Amino acid sequence: MSVIELEAPADARPRSRPRPSRTSGKAWQRWLSPVAVIVIWQVASSTGLLPPRLLAAPATIAATAADLVQSGVLPTAVGVSLQRVLLGFAAGAAAGILLALVAGLSRPGENAVDPLMQMLRALPFFGLIPLFILWFGIGETPKVLLVALAVSFPLYLNTFAGIRGVDGKLAEVAHTLKLGRAALIRHIVLPGALPQTLVGLRQSLGVAWLALIVAEQVNATAGLGYMINDAREFLRTDVIVVGLLVYSALGLATDALVRLLERRALSWRRGFLG
């Protein structure tokens, strides 16, 4: 009997059934610990173990958040802070990527740019605030520039590392194909550095919100930082927690947008993205 006769028809062969995901039915378990913390927190507040002056109860925080939304205070503060982050992020991202290209594409550029960036990266933020106030006043400019400065470093470092991490054999292929420098950068260097740049983008967005908390302490009259600072003066821990939760939610939302962008931009790396 031949091998062909022994083989079963394609339709008769047993098909492998997809295995159910181990995590699909247990995703709810990830919420157990946060819910447990909130329940314990509420019980401690209700029984007096946790005084309101130290930390408001979850029910109080939820009611305060609803009041702030209805009065328009919270939407206005979010709008002001979001505008500052977007302006600072746009300026910082453009500067960081541009400087990374200058430093990554040539040795003289690296010698000129990288030492300055490493020195600036080591400067403390709070030490820069008095200088920024002297140089740019107490308006929106120093707040936006502080965010931009914080954003530029993660993007610079990751983009620079991505450029220098491009496989040298690809450059040899480009030389064989007689590609010019502009085509080399466009078709090889930038796509090769893109994954690392997107990592820097996610890091820089997280840093942007952290920098905004510091920036909005500089004589701000609006924004989430101003709302938190004003609540601190009156020991309103409920308002402080609401502001911090909004910061966290905005950070998670912007990170989710970058992850979506990463999945679309790196669709050619199916094996890596799964």
PDB file of N, CA, C and O in Angstrom, residues 93-105 109-110 113-114 117 152 156 160:
ATOM      1  N   ALA A  93       9.062  66.769  22.185  1.00  0.00           N
ATOM      2  CA  ALA A  93       9.235  65.631  21.280  1.00  0.00           C
ATOM      3  C   ALA A  93       9.974  66.045  20.019  1.00  0.00           C
ATOM      4  O   ALA A  93      10.877  65.333  19.549  1.00  0.00           O
ATOM      5  N   ALA A  94       9.606  67.197  19.461  1.00  0.00           N
ATOM      6  CA  ALA A  94      10.294  67.678  18.258  1.00  0.00           C
ATOM      7  C   ALA A  94      11.769  67.928  18.536  1.00  0.00           C
ATOM      8  O   ALA A  94      12.647  67.532  17.748  1.00  0.00           O
ATOM      9  N   ALA A  95      12.067  68.563  19.677  1.00  0.00           N
ATOM     10  CA  ALA A  95      13.464  68.847  20.010  1.00  0.00           C
ATOM     11  C   ALA A  95      14.234  67.565  20.280  1.00  0.00           C
ATOM     12  O   ALA A  95      15.374  67.401  19.821  1.00  0.00           O
ATOM     13  N   GLY A  96      13.644  66.636  21.025  1.00  0.00           N
ATOM     14  CA  GLY A  96      14.346  65.399  21.361  1.00  0.00           C
ATOM     15  C   GLY A  96      14.664  64.554  20.138  1.00  0.00           C
ATOM     16  O   GLY A  96      15.785  64.040  20.003  1.00  0.00           O
ATOM     17  N   ILE A  97      13.695  64.406  19.247  1.00  0.00           N
ATOM     18  CA  ILE A  97      13.925  63.593  18.051  1.00  0.00           C
ATOM     19  C   ILE A  97      14.921  64.266  17.118  1.00  0.00           C
ATOM     20  O   ILE A  97      15.807  63.608  16.547  1.00  0.00           O
ATOM     21  N   LEU A  98      14.812  65.584  16.957  1.00  0.00           N
ATOM     22  CA  LEU A  98      15.746  66.298  16.089  1.00  0.00           C
ATOM     23  C   LEU A  98      17.173  66.198  16.608  1.00  0.00           C
ATOM     24  O   LEU A  98      18.117  65.923  15.842  1.00  0.00           O
ATOM     25  N   LEU A  99      17.361  66.390  17.899  1.00  0.00           N
ATOM     26  CA  LEU A  99      18.706  66.287  18.474  1.00  0.00           C
ATOM     27  C   LEU A  99      19.238  64.859  18.395  1.00  0.00           C
ATOM     28  O   LEU A  99      20.440  64.646  18.202  1.00  0.00           O
ATOM     29  N   ALA A 100      18.355  63.876  18.540  1.00  0.00           N
ATOM     30  CA  ALA A 100      18.789  62.485  18.414  1.00  0.00           C
ATOM     31  C   ALA A 100      19.247  62.181  16.994  1.00  0.00           C
ATOM     32  O   ALA A 100      20.220  61.435  16.798  1.00  0.00           O
ATOM     33  N   LEU A 101      18.579  62.739  16.006  1.00  0.00           N
ATOM     34  CA  LEU A 101      19.014  62.549  14.622  1.00  0.00           C
ATOM     35  C   LEU A 101      20.379  63.180  14.387  1.00  0.00           C
ATOM     36  O   LEU A 101      21.246  62.591  13.734  1.00  0.00           O
ATOM     37  N   VAL A 102      20.565  64.382  14.925  1.00  0.00           N
ATOM     38  CA  VAL A 102      21.863  65.057  14.752  1.00  0.00           C
ATOM     39  C   VAL A 102      22.971  64.255  15.418  1.00  0.00           C
ATOM     40  O   VAL A 102      24.056  64.055  14.843  1.00  0.00           O
ATOM     41  N   ALA A 103      22.722  63.778  16.637  1.00  0.00           N
ATOM     42  CA  ALA A 103      23.749  63.040  17.369  1.00  0.00           C
ATOM     43  C   ALA A 103      23.929  61.624  16.849  1.00  0.00           C
ATOM     44  O   ALA A 103      25.036  61.083  16.892  1.00  0.00           O
ATOM     45  N   GLY A 104      22.863  61.007  16.365  1.00  0.00           N
ATOM     46  CA  GLY A 104      22.943  59.613  15.977  1.00  0.00           C
ATOM     47  C   GLY A 104      23.491  59.368  14.590  1.00  0.00           C
ATOM     48  O   GLY A 104      24.014  58.287  14.308  1.00  0.00           O
ATOM     49  N   LEU A 105      23.401  60.355  13.734  1.00  0.00           N
ATOM     50  CA  LEU A 105      23.789  60.151  12.338  1.00  0.00           C
ATOM     51  C   LEU A 105      25.226  60.544  12.043  1.00  0.00           C
ATOM     52  O   LEU A 105      25.706  60.308  10.931  1.00  0.00           O
ATOM     53  N   GLY A 109      28.224  65.261  15.317  1.00  0.00           N
ATOM     54  CA  GLY A 109      26.955  65.631  15.931  1.00  0.00           C
ATOM     55  C   GLY A 109      26.810  65.071  17.325  1.00  0.00           C
ATOM     56  O   GLY A 109      26.320  65.740  18.240  1.00  0.00           O
ATOM     57  N   GLU A 110      27.271  63.831  17.528  1.00  0.00           N
ATOM     58  CA  GLU A 110      27.225  63.237  18.858  1.00  0.00           C
ATOM     59  C   GLU A 110      28.113  64.000  19.829  1.00  0.00           C
ATOM     60  O   GLU A 110      27.726  64.269  20.967  1.00  0.00           O
ATOM     61  N   VAL A 113      26.240  67.346  20.660  1.00  0.00           N
ATOM     62  CA  VAL A 113      24.918  67.331  21.290  1.00  0.00           C
ATOM     63  C   VAL A 113      24.885  66.488  22.556  1.00  0.00           C
ATOM     64  O   VAL A 113      24.335  66.912  23.578  1.00  0.00           O
ATOM     65  N   ASP A 114      25.464  65.290  22.502  1.00  0.00           N
ATOM     66  CA  ASP A 114      25.275  64.339  23.595  1.00  0.00           C
ATOM     67  C   ASP A 114      25.808  64.832  24.943  1.00  0.00           C
ATOM     68  O   ASP A 114      25.117  64.655  25.963  1.00  0.00           O
ATOM     69  N   MET A 117      23.222  67.220  26.424  1.00  0.00           N
ATOM     70  CA  MET A 117      21.986  66.554  26.823  1.00  0.00           C
ATOM     71  C   MET A 117      22.184  65.752  28.114  1.00  0.00           C
ATOM     72  O   MET A 117      21.300  65.724  28.979  1.00  0.00           O
ATOM     73  N   SER A 152      11.804  65.791  26.408  1.00  0.00           N
ATOM     74  CA  SER A 152      12.836  65.656  25.377  1.00  0.00           C
ATOM     75  C   SER A 152      13.855  64.566  25.700  1.00  0.00           C
ATOM     76  O   SER A 152      14.366  63.907  24.794  1.00  0.00           O
ATOM     77  N   TYR A 156      15.005  61.574  23.246  1.00  0.00           N
ATOM     78  CA  TYR A 156      16.370  61.694  22.729  1.00  0.00           C
ATOM     79  C   TYR A 156      17.155  60.413  22.970  1.00  0.00           C
ATOM     80  O   TYR A 156      17.777  59.858  22.058  1.00  0.00           O
ATOM     81  N   PHE A 160      18.165  57.995  19.902  1.00  0.00           N
ATOM     82  CA  PHE A 160      19.607  57.884  19.675  1.00  0.00           C
ATOM     83  C   PHE A 160      20.052  56.422  19.741  1.00  0.00           C
ATOM     84  O   PHE A 160      20.809  55.947  18.885  1.00  0.00           O
TER      85      PHE A 160
END
